[in-house]
PDB file of C-alpha atoms in Angstrom:
ATOM      1  CA  MET A 255      14.436  -2.086  -6.004  1.00  0.00           C
ATOM      2  CA  ILE A 256      10.816  -2.084  -5.723  1.00  0.00           C
ATOM      3  CA  ARG A 257       9.541   1.125  -4.858  1.00  0.00           C
ATOM      4  CA  ILE A 258       6.380   1.326  -2.438  1.00  0.00           C
ATOM      5  CA  LEU A 259       4.298   4.341  -1.723  1.00  0.00           C
ATOM      6  CA  LEU A 260       2.659   3.862   1.695  1.00  0.00           C
ATOM      7  CA  ALA A 261      -0.537   5.998   2.638  1.00  0.00           C
ATOM      8  CA  GLU A 262      -1.728   5.359   6.031  1.00  0.00           C
ATOM      9  CA  ASP A 263      -3.212   7.912   8.464  1.00  0.00           C
ATOM     10  CA  ASP A 264      -2.529   5.969  11.578  1.00  0.00           C
ATOM     11  CA  GLU A 265       0.982   7.092  12.633  1.00  0.00           C
ATOM     12  CA  SER A 266       2.038   3.946  14.348  1.00  0.00           C
ATOM     13  CA  MET A 267       0.765   1.705  11.726  1.00  0.00           C
ATOM     14  CA  ARG A 268       2.538   3.627   9.124  1.00  0.00           C
ATOM     15  CA  THR A 269       5.938   3.430  10.912  1.00  0.00           C
ATOM     16  CA  TYR A 270       5.337  -0.346  11.679  1.00  0.00           C
ATOM     17  CA  LEU A 271       4.552  -1.234   7.980  1.00  0.00           C
ATOM     18  CA  ALA A 272       7.298   0.927   6.471  1.00  0.00           C
ATOM     19  CA  ARG A 273       9.861  -0.731   8.708  1.00  0.00           C
ATOM     20  CA  ALA A 274       8.755  -4.304   7.763  1.00  0.00           C
ATOM     21  CA  LEU A 275       8.730  -3.289   4.358  1.00  0.00           C
ATOM     22  CA  GLU A 276      12.314  -1.575   4.356  1.00  0.00           C
ATOM     23  CA  LYS A 277      13.551  -4.541   6.526  1.00  0.00           C
ATOM     24  CA  SER A 278      12.397  -6.784   3.752  1.00  0.00           C
ATOM     25  CA  GLY A 279      14.343  -4.835   0.896  1.00  0.00           C
ATOM     26  CA  TYR A 280      11.699  -2.594  -0.394  1.00  0.00           C
ATOM     27  CA  GLU A 281      12.047   1.225  -0.626  1.00  0.00           C
ATOM     28  CA  VAL A 282       9.230   2.780   0.988  1.00  0.00           C
ATOM     29  CA  VAL A 283       7.935   6.567   0.811  1.00  0.00           C
ATOM     30  CA  SER A 284       5.293   7.102   3.366  1.00  0.00           C
ATOM     31  CA  ALA A 285       2.480   9.755   3.430  1.00  0.00           C
ATOM     32  CA  ALA A 286      -0.121  10.369   6.141  1.00  0.00           C
ATOM     33  CA  THR A 287      -3.064  11.036   3.959  1.00  0.00           C
ATOM     34  CA  GLY A 288      -4.104  10.524   0.362  1.00  0.00           C
ATOM     35  CA  LEU A 289      -3.561  14.327  -0.232  1.00  0.00           C
ATOM     36  CA  GLU A 290      -0.111  14.069   0.851  1.00  0.00           C
ATOM     37  CA  ALA A 291       0.636  11.104  -1.228  1.00  0.00           C
ATOM     38  CA  LEU A 292      -0.866  12.860  -4.330  1.00  0.00           C
ATOM     39  CA  PRO A 293       2.406  14.858  -5.273  1.00  0.00           C
ATOM     40  CA  HIS A 294       4.509  11.703  -5.038  1.00  0.00           C
ATOM     41  CA  ILE A 295       2.405   9.927  -7.381  1.00  0.00           C
ATOM     42  CA  ASN A 296       2.218  12.889  -9.914  1.00  0.00           C
ATOM     43  CA  SER A 297       6.171  13.381  -9.775  1.00  0.00           C
ATOM     44  CA  ASP A 298       7.758  10.165  -8.893  1.00  0.00           C
ATOM     45  CA  ARG A 299       7.552   6.344  -9.884  1.00  0.00           C
ATOM     46  CA  PHE A 300       6.433   3.730  -7.792  1.00  0.00           C
ATOM     47  CA  ASP A 301       5.650   0.062  -8.288  1.00  0.00           C
ATOM     48  CA  LEU A 302       3.162  -0.344  -5.684  1.00  0.00           C
ATOM     49  CA  LEU A 303       0.716   2.031  -3.813  1.00  0.00           C
ATOM     50  CA  LEU A 304      -0.102   0.444  -0.376  1.00  0.00           C
ATOM     51  CA  THR A 305      -2.944   2.449   1.091  1.00  0.00           C
ATOM     52  CA  ASP A 306      -5.576   2.221   3.805  1.00  0.00           C
ATOM     53  CA  ILE A 307      -8.977   2.793   2.382  1.00  0.00           C
ATOM     54  CA  VAL A 308     -10.318   5.003   5.264  1.00  0.00           C
ATOM     55  CA  MET A 309      -8.359   8.332   5.644  1.00  0.00           C
ATOM     56  CA  PRO A 310      -9.511  11.900   6.391  1.00  0.00           C
ATOM     57  CA  GLU A 311      -9.655  14.248   3.140  1.00  0.00           C
ATOM     58  CA  MET A 312      -9.046  11.742   0.386  1.00  0.00           C
ATOM     59  CA  ASP A 313      -9.762   8.134   0.908  1.00  0.00           C
ATOM     60  CA  GLY A 314      -7.597   5.377  -0.534  1.00  0.00           C
ATOM     61  CA  ILE A 315     -10.094   4.258  -3.095  1.00  0.00           C
ATOM     62  CA  GLU A 316      -9.633   7.978  -4.611  1.00  0.00           C
ATOM     63  CA  LEU A 317      -6.257   7.951  -4.388  1.00  0.00           C
ATOM     64  CA  ALA A 318      -5.942   4.711  -6.197  1.00  0.00           C
ATOM     65  CA  GLN A 319      -8.252   5.771  -8.957  1.00  0.00           C
ATOM     66  CA  HIS A 320      -5.843   8.861  -9.374  1.00  0.00           C
ATOM     67  CA  ALA A 321      -2.784   6.501  -9.358  1.00  0.00           C
ATOM     68  CA  ALA A 322      -4.274   4.199 -12.085  1.00  0.00           C
ATOM     69  CA  GLN A 323      -4.835   7.292 -14.385  1.00  0.00           C
ATOM     70  CA  VAL A 324      -1.447   8.824 -13.729  1.00  0.00           C
ATOM     71  CA  ALA A 325       0.448   5.443 -13.416  1.00  0.00           C
ATOM     72  CA  PRO A 326      -1.382   2.673 -15.033  1.00  0.00           C
ATOM     73  CA  ASP A 327       1.494   0.238 -14.372  1.00  0.00           C
ATOM     74  CA  MET A 328       1.416   0.753 -10.479  1.00  0.00           C
ATOM     75  CA  ARG A 329       0.122  -2.128  -8.446  1.00  0.00           C
ATOM     76  CA  ILE A 330      -2.391  -1.325  -5.901  1.00  0.00           C
ATOM     77  CA  MET A 331      -3.041  -2.807  -2.362  1.00  0.00           C
ATOM     78  CA  PHE A 332      -5.378  -1.990   0.021  1.00  0.00           C
ATOM     79  CA  ILE A 333      -5.389  -2.326   3.767  1.00  0.00           C
ATOM     80  CA  THR A 334      -8.297  -2.008   5.672  1.00  0.00           C
ATOM     81  CA  GLY A 335     -10.201  -2.929   9.089  1.00  0.00           C
ATOM     82  CA  PHE A 336     -13.632  -2.459   7.407  1.00  0.00           C
ATOM     83  CA  ALA A 337     -15.282  -5.545   5.760  1.00  0.00           C
ATOM     84  CA  ALA A 338     -18.037  -3.059   4.031  1.00  0.00           C
ATOM     85  CA  VAL A 339     -15.329  -0.931   2.689  1.00  0.00           C
ATOM     86  CA  THR A 340     -13.530  -4.047   1.008  1.00  0.00           C
ATOM     87  CA  LEU A 341     -16.405  -4.538  -1.300  1.00  0.00           C
ATOM     88  CA  LYS A 342     -16.468  -1.009  -2.276  1.00  0.00           C
ATOM     89  CA  ALA A 343     -12.812  -1.229  -2.951  1.00  0.00           C
ATOM     90  CA  GLY A 344     -13.099  -4.165  -4.829  1.00  0.00           C
ATOM     91  CA  LYS A 345     -15.721  -2.838  -7.124  1.00  0.00           C
ATOM     92  CA  ALA A 346     -13.940   0.636  -7.721  1.00  0.00           C
ATOM     93  CA  VAL A 347     -10.589  -0.741  -8.529  1.00  0.00           C
ATOM     94  CA  PRO A 348     -11.214  -4.598  -9.429  1.00  0.00           C
ATOM     95  CA  GLN A 349      -7.388  -5.314 -10.108  1.00  0.00           C
ATOM     96  CA  ALA A 350      -6.095  -4.191  -6.624  1.00  0.00           C
ATOM     97  CA  LYS A 351      -5.233  -6.651  -3.822  1.00  0.00           C
ATOM     98  CA  VAL A 352      -7.158  -6.219  -0.549  1.00  0.00           C
ATOM     99  CA  LEU A 353      -5.648  -7.064   2.829  1.00  0.00           C
ATOM    100  CA  SER A 354      -7.944  -7.137   6.075  1.00  0.00           C
ATOM    101  CA  LYS A 355      -6.628  -5.750   9.157  1.00  0.00           C
ATOM    102  CA  PRO A 356      -5.708  -7.361  11.454  1.00  0.00           C
ATOM    103  CA  PHE A 357      -2.742  -9.184   9.357  1.00  0.00           C
ATOM    104  CA  HIS A 358       0.567 -10.321  10.413  1.00  0.00           C
ATOM    105  CA  LEU A 359       3.382  -8.362   8.898  1.00  0.00           C
ATOM    106  CA  ARG A 360       4.698 -11.743   7.350  1.00  0.00           C
ATOM    107  CA  ASP A 361       1.438 -11.939   5.218  1.00  0.00           C
ATOM    108  CA  LEU A 362       1.887  -8.396   4.013  1.00  0.00           C
ATOM    109  CA  VAL A 363       5.358  -9.119   2.910  1.00  0.00           C
ATOM    110  CA  LEU A 364       4.318 -12.394   1.389  1.00  0.00           C
ATOM    111  CA  GLU A 365       1.522 -10.378  -0.667  1.00  0.00           C
ATOM    112  CA  VAL A 366       3.955  -7.791  -1.721  1.00  0.00           C
ATOM    113  CA  GLU A 367       6.375 -10.398  -2.956  1.00  0.00           C
ATOM    114  CA  ARG A 368       3.527 -12.535  -4.862  1.00  0.00           C
ATOM    115  CA  MET A 369       2.672  -9.326  -6.419  1.00  0.00           C
ATOM    116  CA  PHE A 370       6.157  -9.115  -7.797  1.00  0.00           C
ATOM    117  CA  ASP A 371       7.104 -12.797  -8.153  1.00  0.00           C
ATOM    118  CA  SER A 372      10.019 -11.767  -5.530  1.00  0.00           C
ATOM    119  CA  GLN A 373      12.014 -14.555  -4.508  1.00  0.00           C
ATOM    120  CA  SER A 374      13.527 -12.482  -1.611  1.00  0.00           C
ATOM    121  CA  VAL A 375      13.622 -13.733   1.904  1.00  0.00           C
ATOM    122  CA  SER A 376      11.552 -11.646   4.203  1.00  0.00           C
ATOM    123  CA  GLY A 377      13.451 -12.196   7.425  1.00  0.00           C
ATOM    124  CA  LEU A 378      10.298 -11.659   9.265  1.00  0.00           C
ATOM    125  CA  ASN A 379       8.888 -14.548  11.689  1.00  0.00           C
TER     126      ASN A 379
END
């Protein structure tokens, strides 16, 4: 099963995304901040880091750069509502996928499936 570490500071968004991904067959571990996600990256194995970029304490770009050092095989997808931040993320972590808010949950699940060449049926309409 594909394991996803989700770092999102907005509680309702975090819950919403985690439920959609779990419904689509992924195992999701959620963290409210980049700092909260760090111990998970350091002690566990994940296939994907799905992180908001703009978060307090440690932003998603810093988190992704740390993940790239500790777990170079982990894939990275940023989610953001800020266009200017998207450019910064693309330069800082060029191999990462960036998904701009707002997006439909189906789009998120399809992007994750593409990243892993998954043939699973998402169940989202």
